[in-house]
CSV table of C-alpha atoms and ligand atoms in Angstrom, one decimal:
chain,number,residue,atom,x,y,z
A,1,MET,CA,-52.7,-72.0,-130.1
A,2,SER,CA,-52.2,-73.6,-126.7
A,3,GLY,CA,-49.6,-74.6,-124.2
A,4,GLY,CA,-46.2,-73.2,-123.2
A,5,VAL,CA,-45.8,-69.9,-121.4
A,6,LEU,CA,-48.3,-67.2,-122.2
A,7,VAL,CA,-47.3,-63.7,-121.3
A,8,VAL,CA,-50.0,-61.0,-121.3
A,9,GLY,CA,-48.5,-57.5,-121.6
A,10,GLY,CA,-45.6,-56.7,-124.0
A,11,SER,CA,-43.7,-53.9,-122.2
A,12,VAL,CA,-40.5,-54.3,-120.1
A,13,GLY,CA,-42.0,-56.8,-117.6
A,14,GLY,CA,-43.5,-59.1,-120.3
A,15,ILE,CA,-40.7,-58.9,-122.8
A,16,ARG,CA,-37.9,-59.3,-120.3
A,17,THR,CA,-39.7,-62.4,-119.0
A,18,ALA,CA,-39.9,-63.9,-122.5
A,19,ARG,CA,-36.2,-63.2,-123.2
A,20,ALA,CA,-35.2,-64.5,-119.8
A,21,LEU,CA,-37.1,-67.8,-120.4
A,22,ARG,CA,-34.9,-68.4,-123.4
A,23,ASN,CA,-31.8,-67.5,-121.4
A,24,GLU,CA,-32.8,-70.0,-118.8
A,25,GLY,CA,-33.1,-72.7,-121.5
A,26,TYR,CA,-36.9,-72.9,-121.6
A,27,ALA,CA,-37.6,-74.7,-124.9
A,28,GLY,CA,-41.4,-74.6,-125.0
A,29,VAL,CA,-43.7,-72.2,-126.8
A,30,VAL,CA,-43.5,-68.6,-125.6
A,31,THR,CA,-46.3,-66.2,-126.7
A,32,VAL,CA,-46.6,-62.5,-125.8
A,33,VAL,CA,-50.0,-60.8,-126.2
A,34,GLU,CA,-49.8,-57.0,-126.3
A,35,ALA,CA,-52.7,-54.6,-126.7
A,36,GLU,CA,-50.7,-52.0,-128.6
A,37,SER,CA,-49.9,-52.6,-132.2
A,38,HIS,CA,-46.3,-51.2,-132.0
A,39,LEU,CA,-43.4,-53.6,-131.6
A,40,PRO,CA,-42.4,-53.5,-127.9
A,41,TYR,CA,-40.6,-50.4,-126.7
A,42,ASP,CA,-39.2,-49.0,-123.5
A,43,LYS,CA,-41.0,-46.3,-121.4
A,44,PRO,CA,-38.3,-44.3,-119.6
A,45,PRO,CA,-37.1,-42.6,-122.8
A,46,LEU,CA,-40.6,-41.2,-123.5
A,47,SER,CA,-40.0,-38.5,-120.9
A,48,LYS,CA,-36.2,-38.2,-121.4
A,49,ALA,CA,-35.5,-38.3,-125.2
A,50,PRO,CA,-35.2,-34.7,-126.6
A,51,LEU,CA,-38.4,-33.2,-127.8
A,52,ASP,CA,-37.1,-32.8,-131.3
A,53,GLY,CA,-36.3,-36.5,-131.7
A,54,ASP,CA,-38.3,-39.8,-131.5
A,55,ALA,CA,-38.5,-41.5,-128.1
A,56,HIS,CA,-38.9,-45.0,-129.5
A,57,VAL,CA,-36.4,-47.4,-128.0
A,58,PRO,CA,-37.2,-51.0,-129.0
A,59,LEU,CA,-37.3,-53.8,-126.4
A,60,LEU,CA,-37.6,-56.6,-129.0
A,61,THR,CA,-37.3,-56.3,-132.8
A,62,ALA,CA,-39.2,-58.6,-135.1
A,63,ASP,CA,-35.9,-60.3,-136.1
A,64,GLU,CA,-35.0,-60.9,-132.4
A,65,ALA,CA,-38.5,-62.3,-131.7
A,66,SER,CA,-38.1,-64.8,-134.6
A,67,GLU,CA,-34.5,-65.8,-133.6
A,68,LEU,CA,-35.6,-66.4,-130.0
A,69,GLY,CA,-38.8,-68.2,-131.0
A,70,ILE,CA,-41.0,-65.7,-129.2
A,71,GLU,CA,-44.5,-65.4,-130.8
A,72,LEU,CA,-45.8,-61.8,-130.6
A,73,VAL,CA,-49.5,-61.2,-130.8
A,74,LEU,CA,-49.7,-57.5,-131.2
A,75,GLY,CA,-52.8,-55.2,-131.3
A,76,ARG,CA,-54.9,-57.7,-129.3
A,77,ALA,CA,-56.0,-57.2,-125.7
A,78,ALA,CA,-56.8,-59.9,-123.2
A,79,VAL,CA,-60.4,-59.4,-121.9
A,80,GLU,CA,-60.8,-62.4,-119.6
A,81,LEU,CA,-58.8,-64.9,-117.6
A,82,ARG,CA,-60.3,-68.4,-116.9
A,83,PRO,CA,-57.9,-70.0,-114.5
A,84,GLN,CA,-59.8,-73.3,-114.1
A,85,ALA,CA,-59.7,-73.8,-117.9
A,86,LYS,CA,-56.1,-72.3,-118.1
A,87,GLN,CA,-57.3,-70.0,-120.8
A,88,VAL,CA,-57.1,-66.3,-121.7
A,89,VAL,CA,-59.8,-64.8,-123.9
A,90,LEU,CA,-58.7,-62.1,-126.4
A,91,ASP,CA,-60.8,-59.1,-127.7
A,92,ASP,CA,-61.3,-60.9,-131.0
A,93,GLY,CA,-62.9,-63.9,-129.3
A,94,VAL,CA,-59.8,-66.1,-129.6
A,95,PHE,CA,-59.0,-68.4,-126.6
A,96,LEU,CA,-55.4,-69.0,-125.8
A,97,GLY,CA,-54.5,-71.9,-123.6
A,98,TYR,CA,-51.3,-72.0,-121.4
A,99,GLU,CA,-49.3,-74.2,-119.2
A,100,GLU,CA,-47.9,-71.2,-117.3
A,101,LEU,CA,-49.3,-67.7,-117.4
A,102,VAL,CA,-47.4,-64.5,-116.7
A,103,ILE,CA,-49.5,-61.4,-116.0
A,104,ALA,CA,-47.6,-58.2,-117.1
A,105,THR,CA,-50.3,-55.7,-118.0
A,106,GLY,CA,-48.8,-52.9,-115.9
A,107,ALA,CA,-50.6,-49.6,-115.6
A,108,ALA,CA,-52.1,-46.8,-117.7
A,109,ALA,CA,-51.8,-43.1,-117.1
A,110,ARG,CA,-54.4,-41.8,-114.7
A,111,PRO,CA,-56.8,-40.0,-117.1
A,112,SER,CA,-56.6,-36.3,-117.4
A,113,PRO,CA,-59.7,-34.4,-116.0
A,114,TRP,CA,-59.6,-32.3,-119.2
A,115,THR,CA,-59.5,-33.1,-122.8
A,116,GLY,CA,-58.3,-31.3,-125.9
A,117,PRO,CA,-55.9,-31.8,-128.8
A,118,ASP,CA,-53.0,-30.2,-126.8
A,119,VAL,CA,-53.8,-31.8,-123.4
A,120,HIS,CA,-51.6,-34.9,-122.9
A,121,VAL,CA,-50.8,-37.7,-120.5
A,122,LEU,CA,-47.6,-39.6,-121.0
A,123,ARG,CA,-47.5,-43.4,-120.8
A,124,ALA,CA,-47.3,-44.8,-124.3
A,125,ILE,CA,-45.4,-44.1,-127.5
A,126,ALA,CA,-48.5,-42.5,-129.1
A,127,ASP,CA,-48.7,-40.1,-126.1
A,128,ALA,CA,-45.0,-39.2,-126.5
A,129,ARG,CA,-45.4,-38.5,-130.2
A,130,ALA,CA,-48.6,-36.4,-129.8
A,131,LEU,CA,-46.9,-34.4,-127.1
A,132,ARG,CA,-43.9,-33.7,-129.3
A,133,VAL,CA,-46.2,-32.5,-132.1
A,134,SER,CA,-48.0,-30.2,-129.7
A,135,LEU,CA,-44.8,-28.7,-128.4
A,136,ARG,CA,-43.3,-28.1,-131.8
A,137,GLY,CA,-44.8,-24.6,-132.1
A,138,ALA,CA,-45.6,-24.1,-128.4
A,139,ASN,CA,-44.3,-21.2,-126.3
A,140,ARG,CA,-46.0,-22.0,-123.0
A,141,LEU,CA,-46.6,-25.4,-121.3
A,142,LEU,CA,-48.5,-26.2,-118.2
A,143,VAL,CA,-47.4,-29.3,-116.3
A,144,VAL,CA,-49.9,-30.7,-113.8
A,145,GLY,CA,-48.2,-32.9,-111.2
A,146,ALA,CA,-44.6,-32.5,-110.2
A,147,GLY,CA,-43.7,-36.2,-109.8
A,148,PHE,CA,-41.0,-37.9,-111.9
A,149,ILE,CA,-42.8,-37.6,-115.3
A,150,GLY,CA,-44.0,-34.0,-114.8
A,151,ALA,CA,-40.5,-32.9,-113.7
A,152,GLU,CA,-38.8,-34.7,-116.6
A,153,VAL,CA,-41.2,-33.1,-119.1
A,154,ALA,CA,-40.7,-29.7,-117.6
A,155,SER,CA,-37.0,-30.2,-117.9
A,156,LEU,CA,-37.2,-31.2,-121.6
A,157,ALA,CA,-39.5,-28.2,-122.4
A,158,ARG,CA,-37.1,-25.8,-120.7
A,159,LYS,CA,-34.2,-27.2,-122.8
A,160,GLN,CA,-36.3,-26.2,-125.9
A,161,GLY,CA,-36.8,-22.7,-124.5
A,162,ILE,CA,-40.5,-23.3,-123.8
A,163,GLU,CA,-42.0,-21.3,-120.8
A,164,VAL,CA,-43.2,-23.8,-118.2
A,165,THR,CA,-45.5,-23.5,-115.2
A,166,ILE,CA,-45.7,-26.5,-112.9
A,167,VAL,CA,-48.6,-27.0,-110.5
A,168,ASP,CA,-48.9,-29.6,-107.7
A,169,PRO,CA,-51.1,-29.6,-104.6
A,170,ALA,CA,-48.1,-30.8,-102.5
A,171,PRO,CA,-45.9,-28.2,-100.9
A,172,THR,CA,-42.8,-29.3,-102.7
A,173,PRO,CA,-42.1,-31.5,-105.8
A,174,MET,CA,-41.3,-35.2,-105.2
A,175,ALA,CA,-42.5,-34.7,-101.6
A,176,ARG,CA,-44.1,-38.1,-101.6
A,177,VAL,CA,-40.8,-39.7,-102.6
A,178,VAL,CA,-38.1,-37.7,-100.7
A,179,GLY,CA,-40.0,-35.7,-98.1
A,180,ASP,CA,-40.3,-31.9,-97.7
A,181,ASP,CA,-36.7,-31.0,-96.8
A,182,LEU,CA,-35.2,-32.5,-99.9
A,183,GLY,CA,-38.3,-31.6,-101.9
A,184,GLN,CA,-37.3,-27.9,-101.3
A,185,ARG,CA,-34.2,-28.6,-103.3
A,186,PHE,CA,-36.3,-29.9,-106.2
A,187,SER,CA,-38.3,-26.7,-106.0
A,188,GLN,CA,-35.1,-24.7,-106.3
A,189,LEU,CA,-34.0,-26.8,-109.1
A,190,HIS,CA,-37.1,-26.0,-111.1
A,191,ARG,CA,-36.9,-22.3,-110.3
A,192,ALA,CA,-33.1,-22.1,-111.1
A,193,ASN,CA,-34.1,-23.5,-114.6
A,194,GLY,CA,-36.7,-20.8,-115.1
A,195,VAL,CA,-39.9,-22.7,-114.3
A,196,ASP,CA,-42.8,-20.9,-112.7
A,197,THR,CA,-43.6,-23.1,-109.7
A,198,ARG,CA,-47.0,-23.2,-108.1
A,199,PHE,CA,-46.8,-25.7,-105.3
A,200,GLY,CA,-49.7,-26.1,-102.9
A,201,ALA,CA,-52.1,-25.2,-105.8
A,202,THR,CA,-54.4,-27.1,-108.1
A,203,VAL,CA,-55.9,-26.4,-111.5
A,204,SER,CA,-59.6,-25.4,-111.0
A,205,SER,CA,-60.5,-25.2,-114.7
A,206,LEU,CA,-59.1,-25.3,-118.2
A,207,GLU,CA,-60.8,-23.5,-121.0
A,208,GLN,CA,-60.0,-23.8,-124.7
A,209,VAL,CA,-59.9,-20.4,-126.4
A,210,ASP,CA,-58.5,-19.0,-129.6
A,211,GLY,CA,-54.7,-19.1,-129.4
A,212,GLY,CA,-54.5,-21.5,-126.5
A,213,MET,CA,-56.1,-22.5,-123.2
A,214,TRP,CA,-56.8,-20.5,-120.1
A,215,ALA,CA,-55.9,-22.4,-116.9
A,216,GLU,CA,-57.3,-21.1,-113.7
A,217,LEU,CA,-55.5,-22.1,-110.5
A,218,SER,CA,-56.9,-22.6,-107.0
A,219,ASP,CA,-55.1,-19.4,-105.9
A,220,GLY,CA,-57.1,-17.5,-108.5
A,221,THR,CA,-54.2,-17.0,-111.0
A,222,LYS,CA,-55.0,-17.4,-114.7
A,223,ILE,CA,-52.4,-18.6,-117.1
A,224,LEU,CA,-52.6,-18.8,-120.9
A,225,VAL,CA,-50.8,-21.9,-122.3
A,226,ASP,CA,-50.4,-23.7,-125.6
A,227,ALA,CA,-50.2,-27.2,-124.2
A,228,VAL,CA,-50.8,-29.2,-121.0
A,229,VAL,CA,-49.2,-32.3,-119.6
A,230,VAL,CA,-51.1,-34.1,-116.9
A,231,GLY,CA,-48.8,-36.4,-114.8
A,232,ILE,CA,-51.0,-37.4,-111.9
A,233,GLY,CA,-50.1,-41.1,-111.5
A,234,ALA,CA,-51.2,-44.4,-112.9
A,235,VAL,CA,-54.2,-46.8,-112.7
A,236,LEU,CA,-53.6,-50.6,-112.9
A,237,ASN,CA,-54.7,-52.6,-115.9
A,238,THR,CA,-56.6,-55.2,-113.9
A,239,ARG,CA,-60.0,-55.0,-115.6
A,240,TRP,CA,-59.4,-58.2,-117.7
A,241,LEU,CA,-58.8,-60.0,-114.4
A,242,GLU,CA,-61.9,-59.0,-112.6
A,243,SER,CA,-63.9,-62.2,-113.2
A,244,SER,CA,-60.9,-64.4,-112.6
A,245,GLY,CA,-61.2,-64.8,-108.8
A,246,LEU,CA,-57.6,-63.6,-108.3
A,247,ALA,CA,-56.9,-61.3,-105.3
A,248,LEU,CA,-56.6,-57.8,-106.9
A,249,GLU,CA,-56.4,-55.3,-104.1
A,250,ASP,CA,-53.8,-52.8,-105.2
A,251,GLY,CA,-52.4,-55.1,-107.8
A,252,VAL,CA,-52.1,-58.8,-108.2
A,253,GLU,CA,-51.0,-60.4,-105.0
A,254,CYS,CA,-47.9,-62.7,-105.3
A,255,ASP,CA,-45.5,-64.5,-103.0
A,256,GLU,CA,-41.8,-63.7,-103.1
A,257,TYR,CA,-41.3,-66.2,-106.0
A,258,GLY,CA,-43.8,-64.3,-108.2
A,259,ARG,CA,-46.6,-66.9,-107.9
A,260,VAL,CA,-50.0,-65.4,-107.8
A,261,ALA,CA,-51.8,-66.0,-104.4
A,262,GLY,CA,-54.4,-68.7,-104.5
A,263,ALA,CA,-53.7,-69.7,-108.1
A,264,GLU,CA,-51.7,-72.4,-109.8
A,265,HIS,CA,-49.5,-71.8,-112.8
A,266,ILE,CA,-50.0,-68.1,-112.8
A,267,PHE,CA,-47.2,-65.5,-112.1
A,268,ALA,CA,-47.2,-61.7,-112.2
A,269,VAL,CA,-44.4,-59.2,-112.8
A,270,GLY,CA,-43.9,-55.4,-113.0
A,271,ASP,CA,-46.1,-52.5,-112.1
A,272,ILE,CA,-49.2,-54.6,-111.7
A,273,ALA,CA,-47.6,-57.1,-109.2
A,274,ARG,CA,-47.7,-56.8,-105.5
A,275,TRP,CA,-45.0,-59.2,-104.3
A,276,TYR,CA,-44.3,-60.3,-100.8
A,277,GLN,CA,-40.9,-58.7,-99.8
A,278,PRO,CA,-39.2,-60.6,-97.0
A,279,ARG,CA,-36.9,-57.6,-96.2
A,280,GLN,CA,-39.9,-55.4,-95.5
A,281,GLU,CA,-42.0,-58.3,-94.1
A,282,LYS,CA,-44.9,-57.1,-96.2
A,283,ALA,CA,-46.2,-57.2,-99.8
A,284,ALA,CA,-45.5,-54.1,-101.9
A,285,ARG,CA,-46.0,-52.9,-105.4
A,286,VAL,CA,-43.2,-51.0,-107.1
A,287,GLU,CA,-43.7,-48.9,-110.2
A,288,HIS,CA,-40.1,-48.8,-111.4
A,289,TRP,CA,-38.3,-50.3,-114.4
A,290,THR,CA,-35.5,-52.2,-112.6
A,291,ASN,CA,-38.1,-53.9,-110.4
A,292,ALA,CA,-40.0,-55.1,-113.5
A,293,VAL,CA,-36.7,-56.5,-115.0
A,294,GLU,CA,-35.6,-58.2,-111.8
A,295,GLN,CA,-39.1,-59.8,-111.2
A,296,ALA,CA,-39.1,-60.9,-114.9
A,297,ASN,CA,-35.7,-62.7,-114.5
A,298,CYS,CA,-36.9,-64.3,-111.2
A,299,VAL,CA,-40.2,-65.6,-112.7
A,300,ALA,CA,-38.5,-66.9,-115.9
A,301,HIS,CA,-36.0,-68.8,-113.7
A,302,ASN,CA,-38.9,-70.2,-111.5
A,303,ILE,CA,-40.9,-71.4,-114.5
A,304,SER,CA,-37.8,-73.0,-116.1
A,305,HIS,CA,-36.5,-74.6,-112.9
A,306,PRO,CA,-39.5,-75.3,-110.8
A,307,TYR,CA,-37.5,-77.5,-108.4
A,308,SER,CA,-34.9,-74.8,-107.6
A,309,THR,CA,-37.0,-71.7,-107.3
A,310,LEU,CA,-35.5,-68.3,-106.4
A,311,SER,CA,-37.1,-65.5,-104.4
A,312,HIS,CA,-36.7,-61.9,-105.1
A,313,ASP,CA,-36.2,-59.4,-102.2
A,314,PRO,CA,-35.2,-56.1,-103.8
A,315,VAL,CA,-33.6,-52.9,-102.7
A,316,ALA,CA,-35.9,-50.7,-104.7
A,317,TYR,CA,-34.1,-48.6,-107.3
A,318,VAL,CA,-35.3,-45.8,-109.6
A,319,TRP,CA,-33.5,-43.1,-111.6
A,320,SER,CA,-34.7,-39.8,-113.0
A,321,ASP,CA,-33.1,-37.2,-115.3
A,322,GLN,CA,-34.1,-33.6,-114.4
A,323,TYR,CA,-32.2,-30.7,-116.0
A,324,ASP,CA,-28.5,-31.4,-115.2
A,325,TRP,CA,-29.3,-33.7,-112.2
A,326,LYS,CA,-28.9,-37.4,-112.6
A,327,ILE,CA,-31.0,-38.6,-109.6
A,328,GLN,CA,-30.9,-42.1,-108.2
A,329,LEU,CA,-33.1,-43.4,-105.4
A,330,PHE,CA,-32.8,-46.6,-103.3
A,331,GLY,CA,-34.6,-48.7,-100.8
A,332,THR,CA,-37.2,-47.4,-98.4
A,333,ARG,CA,-37.3,-43.9,-97.0
A,334,ASN,CA,-39.0,-43.0,-93.8
A,335,LEU,CA,-40.3,-39.6,-94.7
A,336,GLU,CA,-41.1,-38.7,-91.1
A,337,GLY,CA,-37.4,-38.8,-90.3
A,338,SER,CA,-34.8,-36.4,-91.9
A,339,PRO,CA,-32.0,-38.0,-93.9
A,340,ALA,CA,-28.4,-37.3,-93.3
A,341,VAL,CA,-27.2,-35.2,-96.3
A,342,VAL,CA,-23.7,-34.9,-97.8
A,343,GLU,CA,-23.3,-32.2,-100.4
A,344,GLN,CA,-20.5,-30.8,-102.5
A,345,SER,CA,-20.8,-27.6,-104.6
A,346,ASP,CA,-18.2,-27.8,-107.4
A,347,PRO,CA,-19.1,-29.9,-109.2
A,348,PHE,CA,-22.5,-30.2,-107.5
A,349,ARG,CA,-23.3,-33.6,-106.1
A,350,LEU,CA,-25.4,-34.8,-103.2
A,351,ALA,CA,-26.2,-38.0,-101.2
A,352,ALA,CA,-28.8,-38.5,-98.6
A,353,VAL,CA,-29.1,-41.5,-96.3
A,354,TRP,CA,-32.2,-42.6,-94.4
A,355,GLN,CA,-32.1,-45.0,-91.5
A,356,ASP,CA,-34.5,-47.4,-89.9
A,357,SER,CA,-35.3,-47.6,-86.2
A,358,ASP,CA,-32.2,-49.8,-85.6
A,359,GLY,CA,-29.8,-47.4,-87.2
A,360,ARG,CA,-29.4,-49.4,-90.4
A,361,ALA,CA,-29.3,-47.6,-93.8
A,362,SER,CA,-32.7,-48.2,-95.3
A,363,GLY,CA,-32.9,-45.7,-98.1
A,364,GLY,CA,-30.8,-43.3,-100.1
A,365,LEU,CA,-30.8,-40.6,-102.8
A,366,THR,CA,-27.9,-39.4,-104.9
A,367,VAL,CA,-27.5,-36.6,-107.4
A,368,ASN,CA,-24.7,-36.7,-110.0
A,369,TRP,CA,-22.7,-39.1,-107.8
A,370,PRO,CA,-22.4,-42.7,-109.2
A,371,LYS,CA,-19.9,-43.9,-106.7
A,372,ALA,CA,-22.1,-42.9,-103.8
A,373,SER,CA,-24.9,-44.7,-105.4
A,374,VAL,CA,-23.0,-48.0,-105.5
A,375,GLN,CA,-21.9,-47.6,-101.9
A,376,LEU,CA,-25.4,-46.8,-100.7
A,377,ARG,CA,-27.0,-49.6,-102.6
A,378,ARG,CA,-24.5,-52.1,-101.2
A,379,THR,CA,-24.9,-50.9,-97.6
A,380,ILE,CA,-28.7,-50.9,-97.8
A,381,ALA,CA,-28.7,-54.5,-99.2
A,382,ALA,CA,-26.3,-55.6,-96.5
A,383,GLY,CA,-28.3,-53.8,-93.7
A,384,GLY,CA,-25.2,-51.8,-92.8
A,385,PRO,CA,-25.1,-48.9,-90.4
A,386,ALA,CA,-26.4,-45.6,-91.8
A,387,GLU,CA,-23.9,-43.5,-89.7
A,388,GLN,CA,-20.9,-45.3,-91.2
A,389,VAL,CA,-21.9,-44.9,-94.8
A,390,HIS,CA,-22.8,-41.3,-94.2
A,391,ALA,CA,-19.3,-40.7,-92.6
A,392,GLN,CA,-17.6,-42.5,-95.6
A,393,LEU,CA,-19.5,-40.3,-98.1
A,394,ALA,CA,-18.7,-37.2,-96.1
A,395,GLY,CA,-15.0,-38.1,-96.2
A,396,THR,CA,-15.1,-38.8,-99.9
A,397,ALA,CA,-16.8,-35.4,-100.5
A,398,VAL,CA,-14.2,-33.6,-98.5
A,399,GLN,CA,-11.2,-35.3,-100.3
A,400,ALA,CA,-12.6,-34.5,-103.8
B,1,LIG,C1,-42.9,-41.7,-119.3
B,1,LIG,C2,-42.3,-42.7,-118.3
B,1,LIG,C3,-41.0,-42.6,-117.8
B,1,LIG,C4,-40.5,-43.5,-116.9
B,1,LIG,N1,-39.3,-43.3,-116.4
B,1,LIG,C5,-38.8,-44.2,-115.5
B,1,LIG,C6,-37.4,-44.0,-115.0
B,1,LIG,O1,-36.7,-43.1,-115.4
B,1,LIG,N2,-37.0,-45.0,-114.1
B,1,LIG,C7,-37.8,-46.0,-113.7
B,1,LIG,O2,-37.3,-46.8,-112.9
B,1,LIG,N3,-39.0,-46.2,-114.2
B,1,LIG,C8,-39.5,-45.3,-115.1
B,1,LIG,N4,-40.8,-45.5,-115.5
B,1,LIG,C9,-41.6,-46.6,-115.0
B,1,LIG,C10,-41.4,-47.9,-115.8
B,1,LIG,O3,-41.4,-47.6,-117.2
B,1,LIG,C11,-42.4,-48.9,-115.5
B,1,LIG,O4,-42.2,-49.3,-114.1
B,1,LIG,C12,-42.4,-50.1,-116.4
B,1,LIG,O5,-42.7,-49.7,-117.7
B,1,LIG,C13,-43.3,-51.2,-115.9
B,1,LIG,O6,-43.3,-52.2,-116.8
B,1,LIG,P1,-44.5,-53.3,-116.9
B,1,LIG,O7,-44.1,-54.2,-118.0
B,1,LIG,O8,-44.8,-53.8,-115.6
B,1,LIG,O9,-45.8,-52.4,-117.3
B,1,LIG,P2,-46.2,-51.4,-118.4
B,1,LIG,O10,-44.9,-50.7,-118.9
B,1,LIG,O11,-47.3,-50.5,-117.9
B,1,LIG,O12,-46.7,-52.2,-119.7
B,1,LIG,C14,-47.9,-53.0,-119.6
B,1,LIG,C15,-48.2,-53.4,-121.0
B,1,LIG,O13,-49.3,-54.2,-121.0
B,1,LIG,C16,-50.2,-53.9,-122.1
B,1,LIG,N5,-51.5,-54.2,-121.7
B,1,LIG,C17,-52.3,-53.7,-120.8
B,1,LIG,N6,-53.5,-54.3,-120.7
B,1,LIG,C18,-53.5,-55.3,-121.6
B,1,LIG,C19,-54.4,-56.3,-121.9
B,1,LIG,N7,-55.5,-56.5,-121.3
B,1,LIG,N8,-54.0,-57.2,-122.9
B,1,LIG,C20,-52.8,-57.1,-123.5
B,1,LIG,N9,-51.9,-56.2,-123.2
B,1,LIG,C21,-52.2,-55.3,-122.2
B,1,LIG,C22,-50.0,-52.4,-122.2
B,1,LIG,O14,-50.3,-51.9,-123.5
B,1,LIG,C23,-48.5,-52.3,-122.0
B,1,LIG,O15,-47.7,-52.3,-123.1
B,1,LIG,C24,-41.3,-44.6,-116.5
B,1,LIG,C25,-42.6,-44.7,-117.0
B,1,LIG,C26,-43.1,-43.8,-117.9
B,1,LIG,C27,-44.5,-44.0,-118.4
């Protein structure tokens, strides 16, 4: 097999690239190589679908692949890239040639420091299914790491009546994303939903015993639990690129068109890609779903229309569902400065606006407030004044 577009990685970045190539009218061969044997599926539902259901949401069915003329090579990992020869080597020794290569191998969960049948990370469908099996008869869950995934799993477990303890070395949950002031509200959210919160603490040891596991925390507390979820970040899947000569410091370095630095006919999208962002005047890597989709569309356009290329300069966007909060985050947030907050109690909704040094709205957060999300996103994209959007949101909250 050779020629056409070869996409390595069959999750949202890779599959959306393949689909978008067809939307753009690309008529050549499109091949997607994916290390997992499952048909492509989406990741956000893994931490959001109810624990008593299946979290599998397909990104591309076998029928769709055949209708679109997308060749799926499942259960095969790329182990080497040879840019001079325009070839990718697979783990069964097969060489695949390409005219254009799209790197979309994303990230894996940072491995748990402990192992055991009821100790889980959450990145792939197999993880989600194993976690659901563990929690079927469980009464007590320990969540290590209070970022998006830890918080969402805690929320799901509480809905099932499972006792949850959440541990994070940071003083508040989501502190690295929203800062300490708003982080306090996320602490309260966990506590209001009956979670035992241990912020500013770590897990010193985890010991398997009859009837569960004893977790010892850095403050000396011992907790007996049935299952553990470790959500402590991700590590990039760059090993197969190590001998390629590509620049790999914190991801694959790309320009604002998705072209990999120093290489020809190679693009990268999604969690693994560090694109130059003109708005921020620097390269940045974004580990969010919408970013992967937008970069995929941009790269598919640029491969299909090489003489009218488009750049991608996003207002970063991520959502999260935690208990009864629908959270949306936008743009960049200067966590040293405090955001201006608008809040309403009945029904509860909240919006926060961060500003840059020139007073322009640079970042935002909303809870249960879709209209404020639209307004904030537009203002940030247009570089509008933070004070004005804050005043408008405050006015809307008062009227409601
Ligand atoms: C549980 C969970 C919940 C999430 N929730 C949200 C959310 O609510 N909102 C949001 O914005 N984002 C969310 N995200 C993040 C979002 O899912 C990611 O940003 C997105 O999946 C990135 O897509 P990607 O295609 O770049 O990489 P990945 O999804 O990491 O996929 C990379 C693919 O490449 C494959 N691969 C790796 N190495 C090789 C190789 N050598 N050869 C072949 N294939 C390989 C992998 O098997 C994988 O399928 C969540 C992520 C997780 C794990």
